[in-house]
Amino acid sequence: MSSSSVILVTGGSGLVGQGIKYIIETEPVGSKFGKREGETWVFATSKDGDLKDPKATEAMFEKYKPTHVIHLAALVGGLFKNMKYKLTFLRDNMLINANILESSHNPDGAPRPKIEKVISCLSTCVFPDKVTYPLDENKIHSGPPHESNFGYAHAKRMVDVYNQYVDRQQLILNLKAGELTIWAGAGLGAHDLEDSHVIPGLIHKTYKVKKEIEAGNKDAKLTVAGTGKPLRQFIYSRDLAKLFIWMLREYDDVEPLILSVGEDEEVSIEEVAKAITKAFGIEGQYKFDTSRADGQFRKPATNAKLLSLVGSDFKFTPFDEALQETVDWFLQNYETARTGKK
């Protein structure tokens, strides 16, 4: 990367985009994860244009003239939103991804710098429903994904396919399309009551339960959809941000790379509920709505390839510490946080 690099981050107002912005703004300039002298970082949001529209996407590229792209923008949501709007998740995400990647390899030869590297973002939901665990980078296309995320999963899988063919056809010689798998993080994401990922949604719901308790309803409890038994791996958004920056600097392979904590760090949804209520000072004030779906029971993934490349000195933030930081942030920023309905 040159000293005049321009890094465009799509989805710049989202969970991971804000995590990257935080790291770039707080790490020392010139450090392993910090901004480098002369670099320009652009965190694009929906105000920069509708990425489902190819002309609007191209106009954004013409405006900022990036040399590197970290593509995070997507239509995202929790389990129940994915189940309800499968076609929307498939269509919108395929349009967004196609437009970003087309503008990145600049097939019409627009007068702007060539893109040196594109990092695109997948999700654990791309992996097959029926597969031998742990998940690894070679199992993405070895069977159909879980029914609950079918639309979103296929849209994300196509990013991998697109990147592989861009690389093979050498549509631009210096495009290095790296990609990764991202887990829902304990970070600064959308805390919508119904449509967000599990941790942000439960944090907002717990906030409201605590307000009820403080108002005199001592029996108020957090209601958690499902049985609480499913297991997930969670990575703190600021840890993930550091790994994105490392990929930008160091990872030059078109093959996917899983960015995650280890498979031995699975946490049950009940453990998440317990930790969140504890962080709010109302430990144990939760119950389960077993009439609602659990979704996929578990999908453990190995981070062995990542650790072999990034080095053993990289440390993940412990789950409870990351969660407490997130709750503290939410309490301090409730009025401006992306909460949907207050």
XYZ file of C-alpha atoms in Angstrom:
342
model
C 0.000 0.000 0.000
C 1.265 3.455 -0.893
C 1.223 6.506 1.364
C -1.570 8.011 -0.772
C -3.958 5.069 -0.494
C -7.697 5.771 -0.261
C -9.616 3.074 1.625
C -13.370 3.036 1.002
C -15.404 1.214 3.667
C -18.969 0.504 2.558
C -21.476 0.050 5.361
C -19.413 2.569 7.304
C -22.159 3.332 9.838
C -22.759 -0.312 10.718
C -21.415 -2.630 13.407
C -18.067 -3.460 11.822
C -17.671 -0.194 9.931
C -17.870 1.781 13.156
C -15.490 -0.687 14.787
C -12.903 -0.067 12.055
C -13.399 3.692 12.349
C -12.841 3.510 16.113
C -9.589 1.548 15.716
C -8.276 3.824 12.954
C -9.007 6.900 15.061
C -7.614 5.587 18.366
C -4.615 3.391 17.521
C -1.277 5.243 17.174
C -0.487 6.376 13.627
C 1.896 3.931 11.997
C 1.200 1.128 14.493
C 0.124 -2.389 13.495
C -3.580 -1.490 13.400
C -3.346 2.283 13.155
C -3.718 4.654 10.253
C -0.617 5.229 8.170
C 0.740 8.623 7.184
C -0.963 9.944 4.059
C -3.799 7.412 4.053
C -7.375 8.542 3.558
C -10.213 6.492 5.079
C -13.772 6.998 3.804
C -16.650 5.447 5.762
C -19.534 5.479 3.305
C -23.145 5.308 4.485
C -26.557 5.144 2.829
C -26.337 8.930 2.390
C -23.639 8.305 -0.238
C -26.115 6.545 -2.489
C -28.305 3.483 -2.976
C -25.872 0.631 -3.590
C -28.647 -1.400 -5.236
C -28.410 1.145 -8.072
C -25.358 0.649 -10.324
C -25.244 4.330 -11.352
C -25.330 5.511 -7.733
C -22.606 3.003 -6.834
C -20.409 4.115 -9.715
C -20.945 7.758 -8.732
C -19.675 6.971 -5.230
C -16.528 5.397 -6.663
C -16.025 8.404 -8.943
C -16.410 10.744 -5.968
C -13.950 9.056 -3.608
C -11.591 7.351 -6.123
C -10.575 4.520 -3.776
C -7.494 2.372 -4.183
C -8.752 -0.221 -1.667
C -12.259 -1.331 -0.700
C -13.560 -3.007 2.448
C -17.069 -4.049 1.450
C -19.354 -4.392 4.484
C -22.629 -2.928 3.208
C -25.538 -5.355 3.267
C -29.187 -5.768 4.119
C -28.909 -7.593 7.441
C -31.206 -8.725 10.226
C -31.798 -11.315 12.881
C -33.247 -14.811 12.584
C -36.912 -13.876 12.301
C -36.415 -11.079 9.775
C -34.353 -13.456 7.621
C -37.092 -16.079 7.810
C -39.816 -13.598 6.814
C -38.071 -11.766 3.953
C -35.934 -14.372 2.176
C -36.517 -12.959 -1.321
C -35.716 -9.417 -0.208
C -32.494 -10.538 1.467
C -31.478 -12.502 -1.639
C -32.328 -9.797 -4.183
C -31.050 -6.720 -2.363
C -27.764 -8.266 -1.293
C -27.043 -9.692 -4.739
C -27.593 -6.242 -6.247
C -25.391 -4.514 -3.660
C -22.577 -7.029 -4.018
C -22.666 -7.060 -7.822
C -22.558 -3.266 -8.038
C -19.680 -2.880 -5.572
C -17.598 -5.586 -7.225
C -18.341 -4.334 -10.743
C -17.270 -0.803 -9.846
C -14.220 -2.228 -8.096
C -12.872 -3.908 -11.197
C -13.996 -0.926 -13.319
C -14.932 -2.801 -16.531
C -15.705 0.411 -18.443
C -12.312 1.918 -17.674
C -13.529 5.000 -15.810
C -10.684 7.527 -15.245
C -9.793 6.759 -11.642
C -7.130 4.725 -9.805
C -7.200 0.956 -10.121
C -8.437 -0.923 -7.092
C -5.541 -2.827 -5.525
C -7.548 -4.942 -3.088
C -11.169 -5.687 -2.243
C -12.106 -7.368 1.035
C -15.670 -8.684 0.990
C -17.678 -9.992 3.897
C -19.471 -13.333 4.126
C -21.284 -14.888 7.115
C -21.420 -18.223 8.919
C -24.874 -18.725 7.451
C -23.262 -19.458 4.063
C -22.075 -22.829 5.350
C -24.148 -25.974 4.753
C -26.805 -26.964 7.277
C -25.639 -30.573 7.256
C -21.862 -30.633 7.507
C -19.042 -32.086 9.555
C -17.833 -29.713 12.264
C -15.811 -27.651 12.767
C -16.533 -25.424 9.802
C -13.499 -24.367 7.796
C -12.771 -22.370 4.667
C -13.140 -25.402 2.359
C -16.770 -26.215 3.263
C -18.640 -23.125 2.033
C -20.203 -24.764 -1.034
C -20.472 -28.386 0.125
C -24.251 -28.400 0.631
C -27.328 -26.146 0.942
C -27.437 -23.616 3.805
C -29.932 -23.698 6.666
C -33.480 -22.894 5.574
C -33.822 -19.977 8.011
C -31.170 -17.905 6.148
C -31.585 -19.331 2.659
C -31.892 -16.045 0.747
C -29.164 -14.131 2.571
C -26.820 -17.129 2.550
C -27.007 -17.616 -1.215
C -26.431 -13.910 -1.865
C -23.314 -14.030 0.306
C -22.070 -17.253 -1.308
C -22.162 -15.523 -4.677
C -19.597 -12.992 -3.395
C -17.128 -15.861 -3.103
C -17.980 -17.115 -6.590
C -17.699 -13.627 -8.088
C -14.348 -12.962 -6.450
C -12.922 -16.281 -7.632
C -13.822 -15.546 -11.262
C -12.664 -11.940 -11.167
C -9.299 -13.244 -9.977
C -9.127 -16.031 -12.585
C -10.090 -13.839 -15.550
C -7.730 -11.108 -14.331
C -10.257 -8.408 -15.116
C -7.807 -6.128 -13.402
C -4.365 -7.489 -12.721
C -3.911 -6.004 -9.285
C -7.260 -6.927 -7.727
C -6.739 -9.164 -4.709
C -10.192 -10.148 -3.536
C -9.902 -11.379 0.013
C -12.996 -12.341 1.947
C -13.971 -13.564 5.352
C -16.635 -14.952 7.555
C -18.095 -12.642 10.179
C -19.933 -13.494 13.358
C -22.559 -11.297 14.983
C -20.499 -9.247 17.383
C -20.911 -7.719 20.790
C -20.421 -4.248 19.426
C -22.059 -1.041 18.306
C -24.600 -2.474 15.869
C -28.300 -1.843 15.378
C -30.205 -2.564 18.591
C -33.655 -2.950 17.016
C -36.092 -4.770 19.312
C -37.246 -7.318 16.721
C -35.023 -7.278 13.634
C -31.440 -7.023 14.929
C -28.916 -9.753 15.668
C -29.222 -11.539 18.977
C -26.896 -9.557 21.265
C -27.873 -6.010 20.190
C -31.572 -6.945 20.338
C -31.310 -8.514 23.789
C -29.375 -5.514 25.099
C -32.169 -3.151 24.061
C -34.861 -5.428 25.482
C -32.969 -5.742 28.777
C -32.686 -1.966 28.957
C -36.470 -1.702 28.745
C -36.952 -4.474 31.346
C -34.669 -2.646 33.769
C -36.708 0.525 33.277
C -39.859 -1.456 34.139
C -38.241 -2.802 37.298
C -37.118 0.679 38.300
C -40.685 1.892 37.747
C -41.978 -0.649 40.270
C -42.649 -3.822 38.265
C -40.295 -6.113 40.185
C -41.494 -9.169 38.253
C -40.493 -7.834 34.818
C -38.259 -10.232 32.895
C -36.371 -10.302 29.617
C -38.155 -12.606 27.159
C -35.718 -14.585 25.003
C -37.042 -16.239 21.838
C -36.539 -20.015 21.733
C -35.141 -22.410 24.301
C -31.826 -20.689 24.982
C -29.934 -23.853 24.092
C -28.375 -22.965 20.687
C -24.636 -22.228 20.707
C -22.801 -19.397 18.951
C -19.300 -17.935 18.668
C -19.155 -14.173 19.250
C -16.352 -11.826 18.273
C -16.114 -8.266 19.580
C -16.530 -5.731 16.778
C -13.292 -3.933 17.684
C -11.320 -7.197 17.565
C -12.872 -7.901 14.184
C -11.972 -4.400 13.046
C -8.306 -5.045 13.827
C -8.424 -8.249 11.782
C -9.908 -6.384 8.808
C -7.069 -3.868 8.991
C -4.546 -6.719 9.216
C -6.129 -8.330 6.119
C -5.899 -5.046 4.267
C -2.181 -4.798 5.017
C -1.045 -8.420 5.003
C -3.502 -10.935 3.443
C -3.139 -11.231 -0.333
C -4.914 -14.511 -1.123
C -8.256 -14.778 -2.944
C -9.176 -17.779 -0.778
C -11.633 -17.117 2.087
C -10.391 -16.649 5.634
C -12.510 -17.229 8.742
C -12.202 -14.423 11.280
C -13.455 -15.765 14.594
C -12.693 -16.745 18.124
C -11.851 -20.424 18.591
C -14.383 -23.215 18.318
C -13.887 -23.886 22.036
C -15.485 -20.508 22.848
C -19.094 -21.313 21.957
C -21.653 -19.594 24.192
C -25.287 -20.654 24.630
C -28.062 -18.114 24.136
C -29.015 -18.691 27.785
C -25.459 -17.760 28.824
C -25.803 -14.610 26.704
C -29.075 -13.698 28.464
C -27.484 -14.313 31.861
C -24.451 -12.169 30.997
C -26.551 -9.296 29.631
C -28.905 -9.170 32.619
C -25.850 -9.285 34.902
C -24.256 -6.372 33.015
C -27.443 -4.365 33.597
C -27.522 -5.269 37.285
C -30.628 -7.495 37.063
C -28.972 -10.914 36.796
C -31.353 -13.812 36.269
C -34.342 -11.672 35.245
C -35.065 -13.563 32.010
C -37.375 -16.250 30.638
C -37.768 -18.170 27.373
C -40.542 -18.146 24.789
C -40.256 -21.731 23.576
C -43.036 -21.197 21.019
C -40.494 -19.340 18.856
C -37.859 -20.970 16.669
C -34.286 -21.586 17.781
C -32.815 -21.533 14.300
C -29.663 -23.547 13.634
C -28.495 -25.238 16.852
C -24.767 -24.649 16.402
C -22.214 -23.903 13.689
C -18.749 -24.024 15.273
C -15.901 -22.839 13.072
C -12.168 -23.206 13.398
C -9.862 -20.187 13.318
C -6.723 -22.305 12.897
C -5.842 -20.802 9.510
C -6.262 -17.272 10.871
C -4.048 -17.895 13.902
C -1.343 -19.439 11.729
C -1.199 -16.196 9.744
C -1.940 -13.364 12.164
C 0.315 -14.723 14.900
C -0.139 -15.907 18.453
C 0.296 -12.386 19.839
C -3.197 -11.396 18.679
C -5.550 -11.506 21.667
C -9.340 -11.609 21.539
C -11.280 -9.573 24.096
C -12.955 -11.930 26.629
C -16.705 -12.278 26.057
C -17.835 -10.821 29.403
C -15.485 -7.841 29.084
C -16.619 -7.081 25.525
C -20.259 -7.400 26.553
C -19.863 -5.034 29.514
C -18.158 -2.460 27.276
C -21.033 -2.765 24.808
C -23.705 -2.338 27.480
C -21.861 0.683 28.885
C -21.690 2.204 25.389
C -25.408 1.562 24.840
C -26.364 3.249 28.114
C -24.219 6.273 27.321
C -25.508 6.580 23.747
C -29.101 5.376 24.000
C -30.664 8.508 22.496
C -28.512 8.346 19.357
C -28.031 4.570 19.053
C -29.629 2.708 16.132
C -32.494 1.227 18.136
C -35.475 1.334 15.780
C -38.424 1.704 18.119
C -37.462 3.329 21.403
